[in-house]
Amino acid sequence: MPERHAPAGTGEARGRILVVDDEPDIRESLYELLSGEGYQVDLAANAREGLSRLEARVYDLVLLDVLMPDRDGMEVLREIRSRDRETPVALITAYGSIPLAVEGLKAGASDFFQKPWDNQKLLIEVSRMISKRRLERENIELRRALKQRYGFPNIVARSERMLRVLDLVAQVAPSRSTILITGETGTGKELIAKAIHANSPRADHMFIAVNSGSLPPELLESTLFGHVRGSFTG
């Protein structure tokens, strides 16, 4: 059966998937199923071809057969992971190779599918893995862009309101003035404080976070600003 590849440009929005399996029927079945859902699908008939395709382009997901004649799928998984620790790899296993699949999960596989698989469940898991990977990539790009613009590598923000906050942080960070940050619990006040500290003249000094909610009111002021020895004695 001749190899099949989706025409360039189709399925790009949903993701690009590489199927590596030595059985033509399995490759054809996965091609029909995944391309029918709008994915861009490339096929490889053996491990060597699969690794070659991975060198040539970036994939959102790799579906890798565990048992292949030219190289063991576990060995291929480890080689993929040595080159790329981010792209999700799902193993395709035959009945009786479940222990291998479990070993694969420990070696860095994201999931495994047992032949014969349930098409609906496979599609759900494929969508989940690709969505997770794309979100991770998006976060990396956002962090990179924010680091270039503000020097804040640990903050991810997209909204105009939050970008205005970061503009303000960049303005006040060089100042030696005391800065008050307010906001609801969980809104990132400590992240903002760390960003200010990291970009301030005091960046080479220690940053100390204090949980003021755990301190009684009479000790909060002395904890933050100090006190005269003996001032709390009777």
PDB file of C-alpha atoms in Angstrom:
ATOM      1  CA  MET A   1       0.000   0.000   0.000  1.00  0.00           C
ATOM      2  CA  PRO A   2       1.571   3.357  -0.983  1.00  0.00           C
ATOM      3  CA  GLU A   3       2.373   5.903   1.707  1.00  0.00           C
ATOM      4  CA  ARG A   4      -0.102   8.740   2.079  1.00  0.00           C
ATOM      5  CA  HIS A   5       0.382  12.273   3.328  1.00  0.00           C
ATOM      6  CA  ALA A   6      -2.187  15.022   3.702  1.00  0.00           C
ATOM      7  CA  PRO A   7      -1.706  17.834   1.179  1.00  0.00           C
ATOM      8  CA  ALA A   8       0.345  20.741   2.504  1.00  0.00           C
ATOM      9  CA  GLY A   9      -1.759  23.316   4.297  1.00  0.00           C
ATOM     10  CA  THR A  10      -4.674  21.076   5.265  1.00  0.00           C
ATOM     11  CA  GLY A  11      -5.114  20.344   8.946  1.00  0.00           C
ATOM     12  CA  GLU A  12      -2.437  22.787  10.090  1.00  0.00           C
ATOM     13  CA  ALA A  13      -4.859  24.531  12.460  1.00  0.00           C
ATOM     14  CA  ARG A  14      -5.645  21.282  14.300  1.00  0.00           C
ATOM     15  CA  GLY A  15      -2.088  20.003  14.437  1.00  0.00           C
ATOM     16  CA  ARG A  16       0.509  17.875  12.690  1.00  0.00           C
ATOM     17  CA  ILE A  17       0.853  14.212  13.696  1.00  0.00           C
ATOM     18  CA  LEU A  18       3.527  11.653  12.817  1.00  0.00           C
ATOM     19  CA  VAL A  19       2.449   7.987  12.773  1.00  0.00           C
ATOM     20  CA  VAL A  20       5.313   5.457  13.017  1.00  0.00           C
ATOM     21  CA  ASP A  21       4.152   1.850  12.526  1.00  0.00           C
ATOM     22  CA  ASP A  22       5.404  -1.029  10.392  1.00  0.00           C
ATOM     23  CA  GLU A  23       1.888  -2.366   9.656  1.00  0.00           C
ATOM     24  CA  PRO A  24       0.375  -0.762   6.507  1.00  0.00           C
ATOM     25  CA  ASP A  25      -3.196  -1.370   7.702  1.00  0.00           C
ATOM     26  CA  ILE A  26      -2.521   0.427  10.986  1.00  0.00           C
ATOM     27  CA  ARG A  27      -0.930   3.386   9.229  1.00  0.00           C
ATOM     28  CA  GLU A  28      -3.807   3.612   6.762  1.00  0.00           C
ATOM     29  CA  SER A  29      -6.421   3.320   9.512  1.00  0.00           C
ATOM     30  CA  LEU A  30      -4.840   6.097  11.574  1.00  0.00           C
ATOM     31  CA  TYR A  31      -4.388   8.262   8.496  1.00  0.00           C
ATOM     32  CA  GLU A  32      -8.075   7.989   7.581  1.00  0.00           C
ATOM     33  CA  LEU A  33      -9.225   8.588  11.158  1.00  0.00           C
ATOM     34  CA  LEU A  34      -6.977  11.557  11.955  1.00  0.00           C
ATOM     35  CA  SER A  35      -6.987  13.314   8.585  1.00  0.00           C
ATOM     36  CA  GLY A  36     -10.776  12.960   8.593  1.00  0.00           C
ATOM     37  CA  GLU A  37     -10.764  15.067  11.776  1.00  0.00           C
ATOM     38  CA  GLY A  38      -8.678  17.769  10.127  1.00  0.00           C
ATOM     39  CA  TYR A  39      -5.195  16.818  11.339  1.00  0.00           C
ATOM     40  CA  GLN A  40      -2.126  16.971   9.112  1.00  0.00           C
ATOM     41  CA  VAL A  41      -0.804  13.386   9.132  1.00  0.00           C
ATOM     42  CA  ASP A  42       2.602  12.075   8.040  1.00  0.00           C
ATOM     43  CA  LEU A  43       3.358   8.353   7.950  1.00  0.00           C
ATOM     44  CA  ALA A  44       6.561   6.394   8.578  1.00  0.00           C
ATOM     45  CA  ALA A  45       6.876   2.645   7.973  1.00  0.00           C
ATOM     46  CA  ASN A  46       9.830   2.088  10.314  1.00  0.00           C
ATOM     47  CA  ALA A  47      11.878   3.688  13.061  1.00  0.00           C
ATOM     48  CA  ARG A  48      14.586   5.013  10.740  1.00  0.00           C
ATOM     49  CA  GLU A  49      12.031   6.820   8.575  1.00  0.00           C
ATOM     50  CA  GLY A  50      10.235   8.149  11.633  1.00  0.00           C
ATOM     51  CA  LEU A  51      13.394   9.625  13.147  1.00  0.00           C
ATOM     52  CA  SER A  52      14.285  11.135   9.786  1.00  0.00           C
ATOM     53  CA  ARG A  53      10.906  12.887   9.611  1.00  0.00           C
ATOM     54  CA  LEU A  54      11.331  14.174  13.165  1.00  0.00           C
ATOM     55  CA  GLU A  55      14.631  15.741  12.162  1.00  0.00           C
ATOM     56  CA  ALA A  56      12.998  17.453   9.191  1.00  0.00           C
ATOM     57  CA  ARG A  57      10.039  19.140  10.900  1.00  0.00           C
ATOM     58  CA  VAL A  58       8.226  19.863  14.159  1.00  0.00           C
ATOM     59  CA  TYR A  59       5.212  17.731  15.116  1.00  0.00           C
ATOM     60  CA  ASP A  60       2.472  18.315  17.663  1.00  0.00           C
ATOM     61  CA  LEU A  61       2.227  14.578  18.414  1.00  0.00           C
ATOM     62  CA  VAL A  62       3.980  11.307  17.559  1.00  0.00           C
ATOM     63  CA  LEU A  63       2.106   7.986  17.532  1.00  0.00           C
ATOM     64  CA  LEU A  64       4.783   5.298  17.872  1.00  0.00           C
ATOM     65  CA  ASP A  65       4.406   1.524  17.592  1.00  0.00           C
ATOM     66  CA  VAL A  66       6.133  -0.342  20.419  1.00  0.00           C
ATOM     67  CA  LEU A  67       7.072  -3.440  18.394  1.00  0.00           C
ATOM     68  CA  MET A  68       8.785  -2.843  15.047  1.00  0.00           C
ATOM     69  CA  PRO A  69      11.187  -5.090  13.114  1.00  0.00           C
ATOM     70  CA  ASP A  70      14.038  -2.621  12.579  1.00  0.00           C
ATOM     71  CA  ARG A  71      14.245  -1.085  16.065  1.00  0.00           C
ATOM     72  CA  ASP A  72      12.484  -1.517  19.369  1.00  0.00           C
ATOM     73  CA  GLY A  73       9.896   1.201  19.963  1.00  0.00           C
ATOM     74  CA  MET A  74      11.200   1.818  23.485  1.00  0.00           C
ATOM     75  CA  GLU A  75      14.653   2.483  22.080  1.00  0.00           C
ATOM     76  CA  VAL A  76      13.144   4.905  19.567  1.00  0.00           C
ATOM     77  CA  LEU A  77      11.192   6.651  22.342  1.00  0.00           C
ATOM     78  CA  ARG A  78      14.381   7.185  24.338  1.00  0.00           C
ATOM     79  CA  GLU A  79      16.135   8.584  21.276  1.00  0.00           C
ATOM     80  CA  ILE A  80      13.228  10.961  20.615  1.00  0.00           C
ATOM     81  CA  ARG A  81      13.333  12.095  24.229  1.00  0.00           C
ATOM     82  CA  SER A  82      17.095  12.661  24.060  1.00  0.00           C
ATOM     83  CA  ARG A  83      16.506  15.060  21.148  1.00  0.00           C
ATOM     84  CA  ASP A  84      13.190  16.595  22.174  1.00  0.00           C
ATOM     85  CA  ARG A  85      11.691  16.433  25.662  1.00  0.00           C
ATOM     86  CA  GLU A  86       8.584  18.435  24.786  1.00  0.00           C
ATOM     87  CA  THR A  87       6.727  16.844  21.837  1.00  0.00           C
ATOM     88  CA  PRO A  88       4.172  14.337  23.191  1.00  0.00           C
ATOM     89  CA  VAL A  89       4.699  10.705  22.157  1.00  0.00           C
ATOM     90  CA  ALA A  90       1.872   8.158  22.486  1.00  0.00           C
ATOM     91  CA  LEU A  91       2.703   4.468  22.179  1.00  0.00           C
ATOM     92  CA  ILE A  92       0.681   2.007  20.098  1.00  0.00           C
ATOM     93  CA  THR A  93       0.698  -1.435  21.711  1.00  0.00           C
ATOM     94  CA  ALA A  94      -0.610  -4.869  20.793  1.00  0.00           C
ATOM     95  CA  TYR A  95      -2.402  -7.159  23.220  1.00  0.00           C
ATOM     96  CA  GLY A  96       0.109  -8.501  25.712  1.00  0.00           C
ATOM     97  CA  SER A  97       2.519  -5.566  25.487  1.00  0.00           C
ATOM     98  CA  ILE A  98       0.925  -3.503  28.264  1.00  0.00           C
ATOM     99  CA  PRO A  99       3.991  -3.871  30.546  1.00  0.00           C
ATOM    100  CA  LEU A 100       6.052  -2.323  27.744  1.00  0.00           C
ATOM    101  CA  ALA A 101       3.582   0.552  27.530  1.00  0.00           C
ATOM    102  CA  VAL A 102       3.877   1.157  31.275  1.00  0.00           C
ATOM    103  CA  GLU A 103       7.651   1.148  30.902  1.00  0.00           C
ATOM    104  CA  GLY A 104       7.197   3.658  28.085  1.00  0.00           C
ATOM    105  CA  LEU A 105       5.224   6.015  30.324  1.00  0.00           C
ATOM    106  CA  LYS A 106       8.106   5.924  32.798  1.00  0.00           C
ATOM    107  CA  ALA A 107      10.506   6.698  29.937  1.00  0.00           C
ATOM    108  CA  GLY A 108       8.585   9.815  28.925  1.00  0.00           C
ATOM    109  CA  ALA A 109       5.628   8.718  26.786  1.00  0.00           C
ATOM    110  CA  SER A 110       2.480  10.800  27.247  1.00  0.00           C
ATOM    111  CA  ASP A 111      -0.048   7.983  26.761  1.00  0.00           C
ATOM    112  CA  PHE A 112      -0.570   4.614  25.078  1.00  0.00           C
ATOM    113  CA  PHE A 113      -3.259   3.027  22.922  1.00  0.00           C
ATOM    114  CA  GLN A 114      -3.886  -0.710  22.744  1.00  0.00           C
ATOM    115  CA  LYS A 115      -4.820  -2.357  19.447  1.00  0.00           C
ATOM    116  CA  PRO A 116      -7.647  -2.471  18.551  1.00  0.00           C
ATOM    117  CA  TRP A 117      -8.383   0.982  19.959  1.00  0.00           C
ATOM    118  CA  ASP A 118     -11.654   2.828  20.403  1.00  0.00           C
ATOM    119  CA  ASN A 119     -11.670   5.573  17.752  1.00  0.00           C
ATOM    120  CA  GLN A 120     -13.607   8.058  19.864  1.00  0.00           C
ATOM    121  CA  LYS A 121     -11.370   7.636  22.904  1.00  0.00           C
ATOM    122  CA  LEU A 122      -8.264   7.905  20.740  1.00  0.00           C
ATOM    123  CA  LEU A 123      -9.495  11.151  19.173  1.00  0.00           C
ATOM    124  CA  ILE A 124     -10.273  12.610  22.600  1.00  0.00           C
ATOM    125  CA  GLU A 125      -6.794  11.796  23.901  1.00  0.00           C
ATOM    126  CA  VAL A 126      -5.094  13.040  20.727  1.00  0.00           C
ATOM    127  CA  SER A 127      -6.940  16.352  21.046  1.00  0.00           C
ATOM    128  CA  ARG A 128      -6.014  16.610  24.734  1.00  0.00           C
ATOM    129  CA  MET A 129      -2.304  15.978  24.149  1.00  0.00           C
ATOM    130  CA  ILE A 130      -2.058  18.406  21.238  1.00  0.00           C
ATOM    131  CA  SER A 131      -3.989  21.121  23.097  1.00  0.00           C
ATOM    132  CA  LYS A 132      -1.738  20.724  26.140  1.00  0.00           C
ATOM    133  CA  ARG A 133       1.416  20.917  24.023  1.00  0.00           C
ATOM    134  CA  ARG A 134       0.199  23.968  22.114  1.00  0.00           C
ATOM    135  CA  LEU A 135      -0.669  25.724  25.374  1.00  0.00           C
ATOM    136  CA  GLU A 136       2.825  24.980  26.679  1.00  0.00           C
ATOM    137  CA  ARG A 137       4.358  26.407  23.505  1.00  0.00           C
ATOM    138  CA  GLU A 138       2.145  29.479  23.734  1.00  0.00           C
ATOM    139  CA  ASN A 139       3.219  30.057  27.336  1.00  0.00           C
ATOM    140  CA  ILE A 140       6.876  29.726  26.348  1.00  0.00           C
ATOM    141  CA  GLU A 141       6.430  32.278  23.566  1.00  0.00           C
ATOM    142  CA  LEU A 142       4.576  34.658  25.877  1.00  0.00           C
ATOM    143  CA  ARG A 143       7.299  34.347  28.508  1.00  0.00           C
ATOM    144  CA  ARG A 144       9.970  34.977  25.883  1.00  0.00           C
ATOM    145  CA  ALA A 145       8.158  38.044  24.551  1.00  0.00           C
ATOM    146  CA  LEU A 146       7.575  39.441  28.042  1.00  0.00           C
ATOM    147  CA  LYS A 147      11.189  38.808  28.996  1.00  0.00           C
ATOM    148  CA  GLN A 148      12.387  40.694  25.918  1.00  0.00           C
ATOM    149  CA  ARG A 149      10.022  43.589  26.592  1.00  0.00           C
ATOM    150  CA  TYR A 150      10.145  43.817  30.377  1.00  0.00           C
ATOM    151  CA  GLY A 151      12.762  41.391  31.700  1.00  0.00           C
ATOM    152  CA  PHE A 152      10.098  39.438  33.626  1.00  0.00           C
ATOM    153  CA  PRO A 153      10.619  35.754  32.596  1.00  0.00           C
ATOM    154  CA  ASN A 154       8.295  34.302  35.271  1.00  0.00           C
ATOM    155  CA  ILE A 155       5.182  36.296  34.367  1.00  0.00           C
ATOM    156  CA  VAL A 156       2.748  35.360  31.591  1.00  0.00           C
ATOM    157  CA  ALA A 157       0.261  38.060  30.572  1.00  0.00           C
ATOM    158  CA  ARG A 158      -1.757  38.954  27.501  1.00  0.00           C
ATOM    159  CA  SER A 159      -4.565  41.326  28.523  1.00  0.00           C
ATOM    160  CA  GLU A 160      -4.127  45.063  27.992  1.00  0.00           C
ATOM    161  CA  ARG A 161      -4.820  45.716  31.668  1.00  0.00           C
ATOM    162  CA  MET A 162      -2.062  43.368  32.820  1.00  0.00           C
ATOM    163  CA  LEU A 163       0.371  44.737  30.238  1.00  0.00           C
ATOM    164  CA  ARG A 164      -0.274  48.207  31.668  1.00  0.00           C
ATOM    165  CA  VAL A 165       0.578  46.831  35.111  1.00  0.00           C
ATOM    166  CA  LEU A 166       3.860  45.478  33.733  1.00  0.00           C
ATOM    167  CA  ASP A 167       4.607  48.841  32.125  1.00  0.00           C
ATOM    168  CA  LEU A 168       4.134  50.425  35.548  1.00  0.00           C
ATOM    169  CA  VAL A 169       6.349  47.781  37.180  1.00  0.00           C
ATOM    170  CA  ALA A 170       9.113  48.549  34.671  1.00  0.00           C
ATOM    171  CA  GLN A 171       8.828  52.252  35.535  1.00  0.00           C
ATOM    172  CA  VAL A 172       8.923  51.890  39.320  1.00  0.00           C
ATOM    173  CA  ALA A 173      11.464  49.049  39.628  1.00  0.00           C
ATOM    174  CA  PRO A 174      14.555  51.327  39.399  1.00  0.00           C
ATOM    175  CA  SER A 175      13.138  53.558  42.151  1.00  0.00           C
ATOM    176  CA  ARG A 176      14.314  53.312  45.762  1.00  0.00           C
ATOM    177  CA  SER A 177      10.863  54.293  47.024  1.00  0.00           C
ATOM    178  CA  THR A 178       8.685  51.941  49.063  1.00  0.00           C
ATOM    179  CA  ILE A 179       6.038  50.381  46.792  1.00  0.00           C
ATOM    180  CA  LEU A 180       2.642  49.126  47.958  1.00  0.00           C
ATOM    181  CA  ILE A 181       1.056  46.340  45.872  1.00  0.00           C
ATOM    182  CA  THR A 182      -2.620  45.593  46.494  1.00  0.00           C
ATOM    183  CA  GLY A 183      -4.956  42.945  45.122  1.00  0.00           C
ATOM    184  CA  GLU A 184      -7.111  39.948  45.919  1.00  0.00           C
ATOM    185  CA  THR A 185      -5.590  36.649  47.054  1.00  0.00           C
ATOM    186  CA  GLY A 186      -4.136  34.712  44.117  1.00  0.00           C
ATOM    187  CA  THR A 187      -3.817  37.667  41.725  1.00  0.00           C
ATOM    188  CA  GLY A 188      -0.010  37.529  41.594  1.00  0.00           C
ATOM    189  CA  LYS A 189       1.102  40.201  44.063  1.00  0.00           C
ATOM    190  CA  GLU A 190       4.194  38.231  45.056  1.00  0.00           C
ATOM    191  CA  LEU A 191       5.121  37.648  41.397  1.00  0.00           C
ATOM    192  CA  ILE A 192       4.923  41.398  40.796  1.00  0.00           C
ATOM    193  CA  ALA A 193       6.977  42.056  43.929  1.00  0.00           C
ATOM    194  CA  LYS A 194       9.651  39.614  42.751  1.00  0.00           C
ATOM    195  CA  ALA A 195       9.687  41.237  39.301  1.00  0.00           C
ATOM    196  CA  ILE A 196      10.210  44.664  40.884  1.00  0.00           C
ATOM    197  CA  HIS A 197      12.969  43.292  43.115  1.00  0.00           C
ATOM    198  CA  ALA A 198      14.736  41.496  40.219  1.00  0.00           C
ATOM    199  CA  ASN A 199      14.823  44.706  38.179  1.00  0.00           C
ATOM    200  CA  SER A 200      15.728  47.049  41.022  1.00  0.00           C
ATOM    201  CA  PRO A 201      19.101  48.306  42.339  1.00  0.00           C
ATOM    202  CA  ARG A 202      18.616  45.751  45.158  1.00  0.00           C
ATOM    203  CA  ALA A 203      18.440  42.744  42.816  1.00  0.00           C
ATOM    204  CA  ASP A 204      21.631  41.192  44.249  1.00  0.00           C
ATOM    205  CA  HIS A 205      20.149  41.243  47.769  1.00  0.00           C
ATOM    206  CA  MET A 206      17.830  38.634  49.240  1.00  0.00           C
ATOM    207  CA  PHE A 207      14.083  38.757  48.508  1.00  0.00           C
ATOM    208  CA  ILE A 208      12.100  37.844  51.623  1.00  0.00           C
ATOM    209  CA  ALA A 209       8.387  37.034  51.382  1.00  0.00           C
ATOM    210  CA  VAL A 210       6.363  37.528  54.567  1.00  0.00           C
ATOM    211  CA  ASN A 211       2.902  36.034  55.035  1.00  0.00           C
ATOM    212  CA  SER A 212       1.323  38.968  56.864  1.00  0.00           C
ATOM    213  CA  GLY A 213      -1.953  37.083  57.303  1.00  0.00           C
ATOM    214  CA  SER A 214      -0.231  34.652  59.668  1.00  0.00           C
ATOM    215  CA  LEU A 215       1.032  37.410  61.983  1.00  0.00           C
ATOM    216  CA  PRO A 216      -0.993  38.997  64.801  1.00  0.00           C
ATOM    217  CA  PRO A 217      -1.597  42.741  64.228  1.00  0.00           C
ATOM    218  CA  GLU A 218       0.647  43.773  67.135  1.00  0.00           C
ATOM    219  CA  LEU A 219       3.635  41.928  65.586  1.00  0.00           C
ATOM    220  CA  LEU A 220       3.116  42.821  61.924  1.00  0.00           C
ATOM    221  CA  GLU A 221       4.588  46.331  62.151  1.00  0.00           C
ATOM    222  CA  SER A 222       7.639  45.196  64.119  1.00  0.00           C
ATOM    223  CA  THR A 223       8.222  42.288  61.709  1.00  0.00           C
ATOM    224  CA  LEU A 224       8.191  44.580  58.695  1.00  0.00           C
ATOM    225  CA  PHE A 225       9.885  47.656  60.140  1.00  0.00           C
ATOM    226  CA  GLY A 226      11.722  46.470  63.253  1.00  0.00           C
ATOM    227  CA  HIS A 227      11.427  47.512  66.893  1.00  0.00           C
ATOM    228  CA  VAL A 228      13.470  48.683  69.846  1.00  0.00           C
ATOM    229  CA  ARG A 229      14.764  45.854  72.036  1.00  0.00           C
ATOM    230  CA  GLY A 230      12.577  45.457  75.125  1.00  0.00           C
ATOM    231  CA  SER A 231       9.619  47.370  73.708  1.00  0.00           C
ATOM    232  CA  PHE A 232       7.301  44.355  74.108  1.00  0.00           C
ATOM    233  CA  THR A 233       8.218  43.583  77.705  1.00  0.00           C
ATOM    234  CA  GLY A 234       6.006  44.606  80.622  1.00  0.00           C
TER     235      GLY A 234
END
